[in-house]
PDB file of C-alpha atoms in Angstrom:
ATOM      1  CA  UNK T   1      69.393  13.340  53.289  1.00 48.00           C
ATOM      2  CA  UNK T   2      67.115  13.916  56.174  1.00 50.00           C
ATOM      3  CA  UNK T   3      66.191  17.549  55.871  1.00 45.00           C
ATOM      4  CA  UNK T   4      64.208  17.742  59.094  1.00 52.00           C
ATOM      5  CA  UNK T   5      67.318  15.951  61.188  1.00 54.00           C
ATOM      6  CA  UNK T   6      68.431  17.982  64.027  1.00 51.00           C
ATOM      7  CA  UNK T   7      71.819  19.056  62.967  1.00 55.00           C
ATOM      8  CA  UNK T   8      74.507  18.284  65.535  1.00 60.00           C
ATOM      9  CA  UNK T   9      75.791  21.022  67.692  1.00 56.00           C
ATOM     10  CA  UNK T  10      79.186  23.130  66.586  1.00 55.00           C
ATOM     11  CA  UNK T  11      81.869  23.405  68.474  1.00 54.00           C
ATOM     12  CA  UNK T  12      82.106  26.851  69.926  1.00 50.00           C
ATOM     13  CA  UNK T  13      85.035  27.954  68.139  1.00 51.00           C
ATOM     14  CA  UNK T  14      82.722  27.652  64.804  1.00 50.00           C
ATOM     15  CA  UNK T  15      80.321  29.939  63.555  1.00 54.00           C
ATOM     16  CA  UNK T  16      77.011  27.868  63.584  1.00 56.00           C
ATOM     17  CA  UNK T  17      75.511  27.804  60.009  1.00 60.00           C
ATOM     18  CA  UNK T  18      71.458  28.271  59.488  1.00 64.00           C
ATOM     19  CA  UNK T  19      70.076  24.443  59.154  1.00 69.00           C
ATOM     20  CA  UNK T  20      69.147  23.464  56.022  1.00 74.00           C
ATOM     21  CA  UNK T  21      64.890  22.551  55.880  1.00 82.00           C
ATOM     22  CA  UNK T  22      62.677  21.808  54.012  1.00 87.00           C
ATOM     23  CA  UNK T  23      59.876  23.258  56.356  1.00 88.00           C
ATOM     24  CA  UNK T  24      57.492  25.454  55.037  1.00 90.00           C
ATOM     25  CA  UNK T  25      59.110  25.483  51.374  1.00 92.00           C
ATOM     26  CA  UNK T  26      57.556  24.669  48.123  1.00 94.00           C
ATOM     27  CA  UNK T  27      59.004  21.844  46.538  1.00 96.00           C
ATOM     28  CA  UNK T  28      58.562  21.596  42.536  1.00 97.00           C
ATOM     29  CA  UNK T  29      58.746  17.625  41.581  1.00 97.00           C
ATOM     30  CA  UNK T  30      59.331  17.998  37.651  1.00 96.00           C
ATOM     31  CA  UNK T  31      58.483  14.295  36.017  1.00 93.00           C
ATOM     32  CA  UNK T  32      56.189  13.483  39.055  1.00 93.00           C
ATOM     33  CA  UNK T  33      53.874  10.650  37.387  1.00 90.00           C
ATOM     34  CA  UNK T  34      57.141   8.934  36.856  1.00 90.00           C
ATOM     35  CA  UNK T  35      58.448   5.837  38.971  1.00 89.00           C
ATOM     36  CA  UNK T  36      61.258   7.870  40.449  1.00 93.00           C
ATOM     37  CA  UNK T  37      58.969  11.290  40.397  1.00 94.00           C
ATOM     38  CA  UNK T  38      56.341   9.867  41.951  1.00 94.00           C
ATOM     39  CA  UNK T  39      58.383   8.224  44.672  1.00 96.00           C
ATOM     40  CA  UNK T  40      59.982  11.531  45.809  1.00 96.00           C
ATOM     41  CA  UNK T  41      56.806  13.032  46.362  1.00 96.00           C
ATOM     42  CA  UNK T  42      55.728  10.782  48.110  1.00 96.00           C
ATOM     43  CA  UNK T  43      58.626  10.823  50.750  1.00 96.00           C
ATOM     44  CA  UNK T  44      58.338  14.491  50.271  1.00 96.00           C
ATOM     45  CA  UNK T  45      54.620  14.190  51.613  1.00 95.00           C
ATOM     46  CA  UNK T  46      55.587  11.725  54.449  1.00 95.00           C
ATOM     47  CA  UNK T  47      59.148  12.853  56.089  1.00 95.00           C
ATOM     48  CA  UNK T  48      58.232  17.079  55.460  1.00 93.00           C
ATOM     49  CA  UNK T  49      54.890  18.092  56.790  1.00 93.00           C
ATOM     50  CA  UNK T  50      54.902  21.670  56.607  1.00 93.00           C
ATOM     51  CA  UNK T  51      56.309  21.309  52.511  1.00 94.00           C
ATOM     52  CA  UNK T  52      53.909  22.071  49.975  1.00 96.00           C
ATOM     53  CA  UNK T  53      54.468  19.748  47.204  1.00 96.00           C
ATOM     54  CA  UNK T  54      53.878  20.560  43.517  1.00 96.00           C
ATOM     55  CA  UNK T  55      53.539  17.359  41.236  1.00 95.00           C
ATOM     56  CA  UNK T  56      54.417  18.224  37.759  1.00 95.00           C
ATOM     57  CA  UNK T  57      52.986  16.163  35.191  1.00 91.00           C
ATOM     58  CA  UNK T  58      52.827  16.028  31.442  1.00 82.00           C
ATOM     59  CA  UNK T  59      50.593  18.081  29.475  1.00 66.00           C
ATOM     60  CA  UNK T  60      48.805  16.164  26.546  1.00 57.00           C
ATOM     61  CA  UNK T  61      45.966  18.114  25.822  1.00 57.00           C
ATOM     62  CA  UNK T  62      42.173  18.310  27.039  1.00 56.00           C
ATOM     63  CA  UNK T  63      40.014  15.069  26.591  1.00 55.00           C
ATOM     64  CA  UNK T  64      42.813  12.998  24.653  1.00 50.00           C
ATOM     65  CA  UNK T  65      42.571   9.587  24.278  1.00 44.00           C
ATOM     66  CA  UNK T  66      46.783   9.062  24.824  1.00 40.00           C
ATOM     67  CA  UNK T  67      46.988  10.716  28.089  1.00 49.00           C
ATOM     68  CA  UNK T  68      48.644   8.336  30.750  1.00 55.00           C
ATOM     69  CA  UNK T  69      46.433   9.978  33.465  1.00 63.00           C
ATOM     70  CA  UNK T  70      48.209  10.251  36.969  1.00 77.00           C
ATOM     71  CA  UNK T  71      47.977   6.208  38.442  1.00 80.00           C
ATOM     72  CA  UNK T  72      51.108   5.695  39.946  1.00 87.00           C
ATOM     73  CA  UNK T  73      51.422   9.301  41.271  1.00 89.00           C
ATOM     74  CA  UNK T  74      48.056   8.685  42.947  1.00 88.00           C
ATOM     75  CA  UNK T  75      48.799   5.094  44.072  1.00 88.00           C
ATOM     76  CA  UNK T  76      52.454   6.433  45.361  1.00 92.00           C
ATOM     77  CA  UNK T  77      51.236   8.761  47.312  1.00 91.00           C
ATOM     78  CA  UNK T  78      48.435   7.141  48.797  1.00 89.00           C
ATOM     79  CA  UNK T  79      45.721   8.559  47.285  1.00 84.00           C
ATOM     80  CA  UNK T  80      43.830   5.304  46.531  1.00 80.00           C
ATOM     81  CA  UNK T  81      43.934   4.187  49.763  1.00 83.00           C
ATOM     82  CA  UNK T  82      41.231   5.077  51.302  1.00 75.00           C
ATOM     83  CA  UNK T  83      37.705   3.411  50.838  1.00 70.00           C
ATOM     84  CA  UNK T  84      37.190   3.004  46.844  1.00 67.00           C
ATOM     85  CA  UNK T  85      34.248   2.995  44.712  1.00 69.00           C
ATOM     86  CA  UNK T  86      33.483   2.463  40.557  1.00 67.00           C
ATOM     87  CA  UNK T  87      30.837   2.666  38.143  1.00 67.00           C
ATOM     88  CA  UNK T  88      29.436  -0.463  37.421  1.00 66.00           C
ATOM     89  CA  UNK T  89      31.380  -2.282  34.179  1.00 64.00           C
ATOM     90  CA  UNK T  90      28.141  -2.215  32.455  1.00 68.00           C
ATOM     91  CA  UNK T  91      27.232   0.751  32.639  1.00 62.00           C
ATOM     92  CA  UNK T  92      28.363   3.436  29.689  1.00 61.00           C
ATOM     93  CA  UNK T  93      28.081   6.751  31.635  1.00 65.00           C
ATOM     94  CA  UNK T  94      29.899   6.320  35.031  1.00 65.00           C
ATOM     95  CA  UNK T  95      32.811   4.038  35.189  1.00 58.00           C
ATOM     96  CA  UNK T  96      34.440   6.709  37.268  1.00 66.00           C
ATOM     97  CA  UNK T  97      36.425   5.552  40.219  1.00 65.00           C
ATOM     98  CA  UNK T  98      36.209   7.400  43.991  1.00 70.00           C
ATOM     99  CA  UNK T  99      38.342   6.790  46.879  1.00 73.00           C
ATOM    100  CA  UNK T 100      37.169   8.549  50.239  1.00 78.00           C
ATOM    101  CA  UNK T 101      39.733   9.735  52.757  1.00 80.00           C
ATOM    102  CA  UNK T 102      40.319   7.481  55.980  1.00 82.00           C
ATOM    103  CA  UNK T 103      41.839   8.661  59.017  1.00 85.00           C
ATOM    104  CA  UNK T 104      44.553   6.118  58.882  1.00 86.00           C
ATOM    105  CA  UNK T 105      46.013   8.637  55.866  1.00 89.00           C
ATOM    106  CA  UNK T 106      46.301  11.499  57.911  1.00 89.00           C
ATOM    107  CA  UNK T 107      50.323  11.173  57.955  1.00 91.00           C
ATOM    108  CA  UNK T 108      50.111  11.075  54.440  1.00 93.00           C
ATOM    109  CA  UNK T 109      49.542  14.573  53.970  1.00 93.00           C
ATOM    110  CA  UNK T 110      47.851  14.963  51.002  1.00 91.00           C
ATOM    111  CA  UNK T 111      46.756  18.272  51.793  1.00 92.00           C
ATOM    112  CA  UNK T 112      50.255  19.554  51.110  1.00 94.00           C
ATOM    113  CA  UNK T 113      50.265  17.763  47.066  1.00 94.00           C
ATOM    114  CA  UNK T 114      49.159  20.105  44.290  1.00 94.00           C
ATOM    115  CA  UNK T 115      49.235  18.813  41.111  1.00 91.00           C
ATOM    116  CA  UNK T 116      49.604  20.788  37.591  1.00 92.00           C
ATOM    117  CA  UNK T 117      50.142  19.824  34.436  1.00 90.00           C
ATOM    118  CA  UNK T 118      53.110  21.642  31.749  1.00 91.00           C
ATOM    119  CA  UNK T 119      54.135  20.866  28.226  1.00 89.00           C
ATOM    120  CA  UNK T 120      57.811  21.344  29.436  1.00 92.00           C
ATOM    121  CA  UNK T 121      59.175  21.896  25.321  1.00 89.00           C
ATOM    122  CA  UNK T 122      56.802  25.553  26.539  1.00 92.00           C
ATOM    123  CA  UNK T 123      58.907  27.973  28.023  1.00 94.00           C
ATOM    124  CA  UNK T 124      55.799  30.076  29.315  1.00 95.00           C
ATOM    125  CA  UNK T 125      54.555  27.141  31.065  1.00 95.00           C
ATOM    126  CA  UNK T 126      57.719  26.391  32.682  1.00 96.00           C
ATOM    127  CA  UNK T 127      57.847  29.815  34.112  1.00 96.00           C
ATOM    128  CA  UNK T 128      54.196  29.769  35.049  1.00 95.00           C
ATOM    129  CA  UNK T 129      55.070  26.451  37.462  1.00 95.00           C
ATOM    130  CA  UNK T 130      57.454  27.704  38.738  1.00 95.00           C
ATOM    131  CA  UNK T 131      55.774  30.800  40.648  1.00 93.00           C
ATOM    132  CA  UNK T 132      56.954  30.859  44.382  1.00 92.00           C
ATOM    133  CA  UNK T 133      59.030  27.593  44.214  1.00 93.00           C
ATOM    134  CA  UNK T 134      61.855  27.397  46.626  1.00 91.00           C
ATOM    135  CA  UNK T 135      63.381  24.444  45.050  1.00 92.00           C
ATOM    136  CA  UNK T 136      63.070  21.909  41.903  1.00 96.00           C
ATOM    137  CA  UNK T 137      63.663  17.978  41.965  1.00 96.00           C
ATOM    138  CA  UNK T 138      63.933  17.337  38.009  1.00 96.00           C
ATOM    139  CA  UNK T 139      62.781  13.343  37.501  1.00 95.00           C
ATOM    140  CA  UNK T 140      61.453  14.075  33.778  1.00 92.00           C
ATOM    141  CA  UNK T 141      62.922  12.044  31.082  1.00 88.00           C
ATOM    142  CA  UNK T 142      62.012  11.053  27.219  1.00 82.00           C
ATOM    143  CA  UNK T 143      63.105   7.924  27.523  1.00 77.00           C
ATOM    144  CA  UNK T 144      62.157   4.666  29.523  1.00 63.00           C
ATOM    145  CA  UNK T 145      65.632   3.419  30.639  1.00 50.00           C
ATOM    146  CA  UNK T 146      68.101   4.319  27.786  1.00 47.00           C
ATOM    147  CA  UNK T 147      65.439   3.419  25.170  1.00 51.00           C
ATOM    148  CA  UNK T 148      63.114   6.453  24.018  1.00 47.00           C
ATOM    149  CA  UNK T 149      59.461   6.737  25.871  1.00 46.00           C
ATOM    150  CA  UNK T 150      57.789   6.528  22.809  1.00 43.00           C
ATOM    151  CA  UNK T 151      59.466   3.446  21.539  1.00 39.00           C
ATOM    152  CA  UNK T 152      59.015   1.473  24.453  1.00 39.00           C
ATOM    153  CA  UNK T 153      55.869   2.239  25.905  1.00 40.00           C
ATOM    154  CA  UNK T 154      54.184   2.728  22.133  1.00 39.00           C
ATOM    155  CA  UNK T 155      52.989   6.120  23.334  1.00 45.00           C
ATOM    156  CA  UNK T 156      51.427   8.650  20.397  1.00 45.00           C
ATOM    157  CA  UNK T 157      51.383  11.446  21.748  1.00 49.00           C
ATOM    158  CA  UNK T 158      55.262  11.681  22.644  1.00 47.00           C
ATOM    159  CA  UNK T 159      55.707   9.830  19.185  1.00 47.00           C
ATOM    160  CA  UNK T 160      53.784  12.755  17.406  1.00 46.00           C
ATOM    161  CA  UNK T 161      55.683  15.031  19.381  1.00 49.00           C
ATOM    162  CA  UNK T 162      58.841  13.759  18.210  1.00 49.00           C
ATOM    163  CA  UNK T 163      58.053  14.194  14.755  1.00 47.00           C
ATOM    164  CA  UNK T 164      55.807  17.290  14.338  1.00 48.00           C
ATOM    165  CA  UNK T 165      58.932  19.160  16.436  1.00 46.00           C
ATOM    166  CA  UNK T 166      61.984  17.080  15.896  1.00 46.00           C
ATOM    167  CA  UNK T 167      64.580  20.088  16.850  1.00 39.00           C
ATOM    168  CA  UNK T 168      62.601  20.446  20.335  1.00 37.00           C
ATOM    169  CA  UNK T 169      62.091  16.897  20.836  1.00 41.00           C
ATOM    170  CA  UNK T 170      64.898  16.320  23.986  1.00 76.00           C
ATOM    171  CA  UNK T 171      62.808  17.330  27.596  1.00 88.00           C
ATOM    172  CA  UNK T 172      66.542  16.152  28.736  1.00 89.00           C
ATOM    173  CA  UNK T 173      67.474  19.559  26.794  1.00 91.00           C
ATOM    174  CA  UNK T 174      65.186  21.924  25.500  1.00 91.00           C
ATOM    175  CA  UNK T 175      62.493  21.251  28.747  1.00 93.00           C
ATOM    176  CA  UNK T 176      64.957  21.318  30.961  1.00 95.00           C
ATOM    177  CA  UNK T 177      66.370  24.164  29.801  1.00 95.00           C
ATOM    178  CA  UNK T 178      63.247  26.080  29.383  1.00 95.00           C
ATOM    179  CA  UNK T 179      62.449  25.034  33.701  1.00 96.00           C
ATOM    180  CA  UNK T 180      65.506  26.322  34.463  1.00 96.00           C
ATOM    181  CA  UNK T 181      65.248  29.429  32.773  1.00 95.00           C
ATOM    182  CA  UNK T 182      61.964  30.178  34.124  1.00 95.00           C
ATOM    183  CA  UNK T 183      62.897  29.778  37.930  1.00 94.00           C
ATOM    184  CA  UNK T 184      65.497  32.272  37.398  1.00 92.00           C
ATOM    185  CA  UNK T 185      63.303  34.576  36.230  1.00 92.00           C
ATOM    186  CA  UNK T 186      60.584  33.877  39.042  1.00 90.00           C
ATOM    187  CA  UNK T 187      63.554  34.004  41.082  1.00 85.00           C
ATOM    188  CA  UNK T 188      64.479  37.707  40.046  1.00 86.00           C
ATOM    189  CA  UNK T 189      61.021  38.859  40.239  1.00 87.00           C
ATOM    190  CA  UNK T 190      60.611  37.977  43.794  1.00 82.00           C
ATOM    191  CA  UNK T 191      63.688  39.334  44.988  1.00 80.00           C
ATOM    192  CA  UNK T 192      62.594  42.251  43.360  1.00 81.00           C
ATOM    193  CA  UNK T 193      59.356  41.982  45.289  1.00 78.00           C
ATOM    194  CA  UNK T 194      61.303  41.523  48.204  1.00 72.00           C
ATOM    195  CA  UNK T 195      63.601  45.293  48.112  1.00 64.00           C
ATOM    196  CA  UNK T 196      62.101  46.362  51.683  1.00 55.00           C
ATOM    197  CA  UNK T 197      63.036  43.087  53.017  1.00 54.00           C
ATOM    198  CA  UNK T 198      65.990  42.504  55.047  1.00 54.00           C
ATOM    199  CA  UNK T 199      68.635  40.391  53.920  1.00 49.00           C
ATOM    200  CA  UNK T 200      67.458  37.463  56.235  1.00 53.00           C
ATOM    201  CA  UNK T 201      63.914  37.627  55.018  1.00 52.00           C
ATOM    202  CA  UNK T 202      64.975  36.879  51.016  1.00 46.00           C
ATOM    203  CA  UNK T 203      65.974  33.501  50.067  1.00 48.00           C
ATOM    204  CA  UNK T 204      69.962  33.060  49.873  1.00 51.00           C
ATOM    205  CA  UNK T 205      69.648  30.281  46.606  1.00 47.00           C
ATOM    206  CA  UNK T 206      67.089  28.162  45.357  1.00 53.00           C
ATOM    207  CA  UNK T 207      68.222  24.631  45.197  1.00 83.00           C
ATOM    208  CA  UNK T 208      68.101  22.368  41.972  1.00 93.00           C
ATOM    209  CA  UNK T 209      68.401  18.553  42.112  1.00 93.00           C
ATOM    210  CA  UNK T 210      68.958  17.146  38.973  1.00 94.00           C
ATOM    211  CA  UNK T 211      68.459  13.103  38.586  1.00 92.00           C
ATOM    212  CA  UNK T 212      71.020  12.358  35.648  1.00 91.00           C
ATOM    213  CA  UNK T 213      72.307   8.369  34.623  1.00 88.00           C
ATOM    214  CA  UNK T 214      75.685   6.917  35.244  1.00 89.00           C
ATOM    215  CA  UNK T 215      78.080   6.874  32.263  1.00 88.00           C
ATOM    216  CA  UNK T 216      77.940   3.202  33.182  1.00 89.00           C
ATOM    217  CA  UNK T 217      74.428   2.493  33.981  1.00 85.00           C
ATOM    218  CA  UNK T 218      72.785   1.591  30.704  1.00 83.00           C
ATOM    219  CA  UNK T 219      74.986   0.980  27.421  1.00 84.00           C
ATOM    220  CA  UNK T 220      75.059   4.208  25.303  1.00 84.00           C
ATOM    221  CA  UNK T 221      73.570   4.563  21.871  1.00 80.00           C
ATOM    222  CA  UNK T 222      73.020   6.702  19.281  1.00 79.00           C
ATOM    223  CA  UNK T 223      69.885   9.532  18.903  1.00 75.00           C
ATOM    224  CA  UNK T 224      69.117  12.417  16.242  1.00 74.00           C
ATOM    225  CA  UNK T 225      70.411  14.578  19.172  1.00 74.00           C
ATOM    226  CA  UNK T 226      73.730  12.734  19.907  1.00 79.00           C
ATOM    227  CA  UNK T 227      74.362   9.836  22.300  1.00 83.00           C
ATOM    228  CA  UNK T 228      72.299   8.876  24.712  1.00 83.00           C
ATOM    229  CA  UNK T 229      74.989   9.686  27.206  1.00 87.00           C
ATOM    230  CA  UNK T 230      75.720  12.517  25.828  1.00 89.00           C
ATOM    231  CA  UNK T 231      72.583  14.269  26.329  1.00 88.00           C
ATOM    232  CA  UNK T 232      72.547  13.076  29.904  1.00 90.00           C
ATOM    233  CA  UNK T 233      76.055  15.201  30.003  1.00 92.00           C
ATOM    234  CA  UNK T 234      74.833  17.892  28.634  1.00 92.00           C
ATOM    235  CA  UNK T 235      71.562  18.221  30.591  1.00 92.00           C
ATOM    236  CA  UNK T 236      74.348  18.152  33.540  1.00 94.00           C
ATOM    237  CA  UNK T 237      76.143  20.854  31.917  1.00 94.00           C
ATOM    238  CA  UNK T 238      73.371  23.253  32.025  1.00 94.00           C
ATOM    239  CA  UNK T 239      72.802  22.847  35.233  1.00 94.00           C
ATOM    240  CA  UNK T 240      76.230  23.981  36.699  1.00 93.00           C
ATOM    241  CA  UNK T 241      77.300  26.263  34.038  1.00 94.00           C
ATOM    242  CA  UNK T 242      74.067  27.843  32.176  1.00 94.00           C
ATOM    243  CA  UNK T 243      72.443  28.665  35.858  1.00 93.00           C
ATOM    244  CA  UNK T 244      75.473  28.620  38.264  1.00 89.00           C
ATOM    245  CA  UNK T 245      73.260  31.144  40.545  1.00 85.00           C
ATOM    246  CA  UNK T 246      70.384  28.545  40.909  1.00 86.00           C
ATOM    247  CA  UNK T 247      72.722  25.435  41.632  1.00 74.00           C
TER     248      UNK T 247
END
């Protein structure tokens, strides 16, 4: 859905309703180096110009060799399109890549995109994120398909966190879970910041998109945590009945 689309006109025997927009909201995009992630903010960026975008990415840890970095979050969004430069190949000390901003990128909006990193199995740095958000697009996922992100992309730093914390292993779950939980709370402390306001001036509900998988969309199989369509059900189930208020 279009958020910024003027809604039609009620008839006058209805009450009008206050449009839903997007304008001048911040937008949390959990999963956001992702394919899908990556491609919602980027139409975030593009059809909402007064939404401040917050790309959340995964937290490895500082100067490690298995972090993915943020390519197709930068290439999505348009980031590397401006004029590019890199270190020479030869040379050992600056292989770093630059890419200047062009005028033709203006519409991108990049100005609205903040990026920060979580560990999402943290429930202090789930709350932390989620300071001031108005609503949360959940695209984070262990696995790559229906096969786990680890196993197919040979990643070892999800492997090692699989092991090392086998009960927490499921973002689906546990991170979810944990993001959820730490909206609320953000979401009780500002409406607790917000006692001399009038009722128009405090947000009515903050909106949660979760993207889940079709029963039928990938052929279920069996994890240390239950089915693989099972945990997608379950991850639903939190949603609507853990945290009614924020759905």
């Amino acid at each position: 859905r279009n958020y910024d689309e003027v809604p039609a006109k009620p008839s006058s025997s209805v009450q009008a309703e206050e449009p839903m927009t997007l304008k001048k909201k911040r937008v949390l995009v959990v999963g956001a180096n992702g394919r899908l992630g990556s491609m919602v903010c980027r139409y975030l960026l593009r059809n909402n110009p007064q939404t401040e975008v917050v790309a959340c990415v995964h937290y490895v840890g500082e100067d490690s060799p298995t972090s993915r970095g943020y390519g197709r979050l930068s290439y999505e969004v348009g980031a590397e399109d401006g004029v590019g430069s890199i270190g020479a190949a030869w040379s050992a000390e600056d292989r770093t890549a630059t890419f200047e901003y062009a005028d033709y990128m203006k519409d991108y909006n990049l100005q609205n995109l903040r990026l920060v990193e979580c560990e999402l199995l943290d429930p202090v740095q789930c709350t932390t994120i989620c300071d001031g958000v108005d609503s949360v697009i959940w695209c984070a996922t262990d696995f790559n398909g229906n096969q786990p992100r680890a196993i197919s992309g040979l990643n070892v730093a999800f492997l090692f966190r699989a092991i090392a914390a086998p009960t927490k292993g499921r973002v689906e779950i546990e991170g979810l879970r944990n993001l959820l939980g730490g909206l609320k709370t953000q979401q009780q402390e500002r409406r607790l910041r917000q006692e001399t306001a009038t009722e128009n001036d405090v947000p009515k509900a903050l909106n949660v998109v979760l993207v889940s998988a079709d029963p039928d969309a990938f052929e279920d199989f069996e994890t240390p945590f239950g089915t693989f369509n099972g945990l997608k059900r379950e991850g639903e189930d939190i949603v609507t009945n853990e945290f009614p208020s924020l759905s």
